[in-house]
Coordinates of N, CA and C in Angstrom, one line a residue:
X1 N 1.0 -5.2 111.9 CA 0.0 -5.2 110.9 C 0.6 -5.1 109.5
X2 N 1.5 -4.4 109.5 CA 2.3 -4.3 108.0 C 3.4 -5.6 107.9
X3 N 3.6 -6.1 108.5 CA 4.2 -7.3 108.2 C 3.6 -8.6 107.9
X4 N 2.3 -8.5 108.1 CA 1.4 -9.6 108.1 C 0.8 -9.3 106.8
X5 N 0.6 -7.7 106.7 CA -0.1 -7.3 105.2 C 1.2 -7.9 104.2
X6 N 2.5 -7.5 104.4 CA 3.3 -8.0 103.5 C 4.2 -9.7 103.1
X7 N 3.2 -10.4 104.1 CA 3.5 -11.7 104.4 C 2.5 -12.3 103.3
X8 N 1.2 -11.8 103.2 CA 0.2 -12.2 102.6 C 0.5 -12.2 101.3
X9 N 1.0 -10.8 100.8 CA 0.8 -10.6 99.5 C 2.4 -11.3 98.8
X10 N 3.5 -11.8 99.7 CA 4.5 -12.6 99.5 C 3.9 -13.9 99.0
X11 N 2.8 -14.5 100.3 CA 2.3 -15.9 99.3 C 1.4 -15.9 98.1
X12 N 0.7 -15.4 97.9 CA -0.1 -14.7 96.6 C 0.8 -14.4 95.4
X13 N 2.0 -13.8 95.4 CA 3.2 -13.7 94.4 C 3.5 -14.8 94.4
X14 N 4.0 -15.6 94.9 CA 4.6 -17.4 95.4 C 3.9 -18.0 94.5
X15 N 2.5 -18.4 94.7 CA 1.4 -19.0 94.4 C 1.1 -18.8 93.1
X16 N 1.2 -17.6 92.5 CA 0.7 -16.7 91.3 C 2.1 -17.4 90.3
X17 N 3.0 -17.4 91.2 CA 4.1 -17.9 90.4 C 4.0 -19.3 90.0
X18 N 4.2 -20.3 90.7 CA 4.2 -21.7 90.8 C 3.2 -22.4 90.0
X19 N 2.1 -21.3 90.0 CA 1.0 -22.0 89.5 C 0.3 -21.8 88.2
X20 N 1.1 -20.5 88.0 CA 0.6 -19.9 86.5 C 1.0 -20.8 85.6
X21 N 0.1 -21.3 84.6 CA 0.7 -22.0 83.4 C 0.9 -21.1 82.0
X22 N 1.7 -21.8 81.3 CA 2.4 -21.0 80.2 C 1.7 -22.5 79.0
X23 N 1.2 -22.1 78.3 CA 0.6 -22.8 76.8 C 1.6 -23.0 76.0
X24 N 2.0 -24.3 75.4 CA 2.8 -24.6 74.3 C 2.2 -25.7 73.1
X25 N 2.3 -25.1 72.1 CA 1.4 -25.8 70.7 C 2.5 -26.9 70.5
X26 N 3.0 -28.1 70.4 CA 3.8 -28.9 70.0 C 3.4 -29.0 68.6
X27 N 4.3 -29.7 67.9 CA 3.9 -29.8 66.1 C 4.2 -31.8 66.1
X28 N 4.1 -32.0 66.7 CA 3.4 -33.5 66.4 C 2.0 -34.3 66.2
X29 N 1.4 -33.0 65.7 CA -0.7 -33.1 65.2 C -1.2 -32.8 65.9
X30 N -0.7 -31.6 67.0 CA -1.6 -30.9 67.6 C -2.0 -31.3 69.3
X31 N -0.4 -31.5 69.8 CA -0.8 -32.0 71.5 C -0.2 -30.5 71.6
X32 N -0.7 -30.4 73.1 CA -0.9 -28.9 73.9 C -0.9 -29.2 75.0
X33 N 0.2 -28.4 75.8 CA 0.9 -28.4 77.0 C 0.7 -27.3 77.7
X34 N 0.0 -27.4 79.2 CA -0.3 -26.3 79.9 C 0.7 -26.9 81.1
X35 N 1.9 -25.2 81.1 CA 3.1 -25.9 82.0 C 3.4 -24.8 83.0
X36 N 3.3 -25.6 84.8 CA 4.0 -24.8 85.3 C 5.0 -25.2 86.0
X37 N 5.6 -24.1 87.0 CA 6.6 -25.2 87.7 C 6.0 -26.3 88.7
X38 N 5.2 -26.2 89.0 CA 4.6 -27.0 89.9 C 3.9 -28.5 89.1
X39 N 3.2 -28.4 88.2 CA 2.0 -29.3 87.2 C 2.6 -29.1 85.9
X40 N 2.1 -30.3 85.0 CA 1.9 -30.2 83.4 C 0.4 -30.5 83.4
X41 N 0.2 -30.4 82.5 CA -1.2 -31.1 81.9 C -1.0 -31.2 80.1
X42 N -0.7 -32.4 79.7 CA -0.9 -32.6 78.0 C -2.1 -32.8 77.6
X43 N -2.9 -31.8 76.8 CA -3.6 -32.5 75.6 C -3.0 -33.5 74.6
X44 N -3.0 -34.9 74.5 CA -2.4 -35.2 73.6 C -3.3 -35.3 72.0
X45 N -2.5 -35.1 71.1 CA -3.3 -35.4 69.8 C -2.2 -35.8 68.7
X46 N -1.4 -37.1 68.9 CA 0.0 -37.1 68.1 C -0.6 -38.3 67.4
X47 N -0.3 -37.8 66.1 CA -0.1 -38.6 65.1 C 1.1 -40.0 65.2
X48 N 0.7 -41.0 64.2 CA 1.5 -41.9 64.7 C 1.2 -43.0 63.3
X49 N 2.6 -43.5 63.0 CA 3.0 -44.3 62.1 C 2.2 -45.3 61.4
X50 N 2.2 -45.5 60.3 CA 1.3 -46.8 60.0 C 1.9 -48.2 60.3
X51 N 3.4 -48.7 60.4 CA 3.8 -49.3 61.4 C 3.3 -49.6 62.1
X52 N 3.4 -48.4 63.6 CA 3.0 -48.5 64.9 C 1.4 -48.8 64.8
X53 N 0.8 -48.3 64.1 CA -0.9 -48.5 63.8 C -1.1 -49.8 64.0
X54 N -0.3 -50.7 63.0 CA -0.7 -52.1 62.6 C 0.1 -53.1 63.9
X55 N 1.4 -52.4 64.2 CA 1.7 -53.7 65.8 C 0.7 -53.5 67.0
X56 N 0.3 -52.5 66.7 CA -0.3 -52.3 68.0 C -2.2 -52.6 68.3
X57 N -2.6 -52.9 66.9 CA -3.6 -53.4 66.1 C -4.7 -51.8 66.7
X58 N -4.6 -50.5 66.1 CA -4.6 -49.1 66.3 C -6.0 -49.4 64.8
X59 N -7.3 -48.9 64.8 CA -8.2 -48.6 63.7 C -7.3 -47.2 63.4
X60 N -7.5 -46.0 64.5 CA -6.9 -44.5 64.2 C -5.4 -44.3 63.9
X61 N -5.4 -43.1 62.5 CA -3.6 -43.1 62.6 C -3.5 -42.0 63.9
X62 N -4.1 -41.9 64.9 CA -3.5 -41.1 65.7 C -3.6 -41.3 67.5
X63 N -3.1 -40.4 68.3 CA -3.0 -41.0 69.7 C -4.3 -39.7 70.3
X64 N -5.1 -40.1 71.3 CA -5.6 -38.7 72.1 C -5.6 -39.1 73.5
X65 N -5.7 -37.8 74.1 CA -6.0 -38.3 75.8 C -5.2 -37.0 76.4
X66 N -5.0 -37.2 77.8 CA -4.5 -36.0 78.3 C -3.9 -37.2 79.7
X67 N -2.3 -36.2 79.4 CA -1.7 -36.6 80.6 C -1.5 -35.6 81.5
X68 N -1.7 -35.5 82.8 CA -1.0 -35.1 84.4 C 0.0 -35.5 84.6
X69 N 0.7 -34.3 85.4 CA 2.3 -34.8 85.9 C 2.2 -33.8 87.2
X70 N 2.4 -33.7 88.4 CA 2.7 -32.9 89.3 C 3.7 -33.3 90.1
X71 N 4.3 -32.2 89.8 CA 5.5 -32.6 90.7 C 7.0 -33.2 89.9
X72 N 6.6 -33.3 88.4 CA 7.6 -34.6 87.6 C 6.7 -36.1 87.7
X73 N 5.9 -36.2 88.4 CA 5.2 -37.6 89.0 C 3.9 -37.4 88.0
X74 N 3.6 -38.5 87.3 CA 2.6 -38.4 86.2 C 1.2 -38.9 87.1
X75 N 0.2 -38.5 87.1 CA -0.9 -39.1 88.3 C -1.6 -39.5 87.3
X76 N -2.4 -39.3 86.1 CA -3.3 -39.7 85.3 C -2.5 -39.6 83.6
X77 N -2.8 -40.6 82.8 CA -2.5 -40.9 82.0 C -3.5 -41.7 81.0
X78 N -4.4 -40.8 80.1 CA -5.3 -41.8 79.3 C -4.9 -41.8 77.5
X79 N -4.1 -41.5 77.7 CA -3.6 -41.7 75.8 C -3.9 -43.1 75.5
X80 N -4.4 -43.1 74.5 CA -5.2 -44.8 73.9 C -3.6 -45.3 73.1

């Protein structure tokens, strides 16, 4: 019984670990990173050149959307 109790609360620390995300403000106009070892998730909100505005034929000077990554492997990606 006590091995089984202490097997439990081993995956729960595991889990708690892998999965916990840590917040990071980037200073490129406000994208935000929720990072663990396991997942990312970007808020993106990056400003972007008036150059890059006009080849890209862009109305906004800036980018939004949110990327996924799990694993390193990006699954969803909608930055305009």
């Amino acid at each position: 019984m006590k091995n089984k109790t202490l097997m439990i609360v081993g995956i729960i620390v595991l889990l708690l670990i892998l999965l916990f995300p840590i917040r990071l403000q980037l200073r490129d106009g406000g994208t935000v990173e929720y990072k663990a070892l396991l997942y990312k998730v970007s808020k993106v909100s990056r400003l972007i050149s008036i150059e890059e505005m006009e080849a890209e034929g862009k109305i906004k000077e800036y980018d939004k959307g949110i990327v996924i990554e799990v694993l390193g492997f990006e699954i969803f990606n909608n930055v305009e």
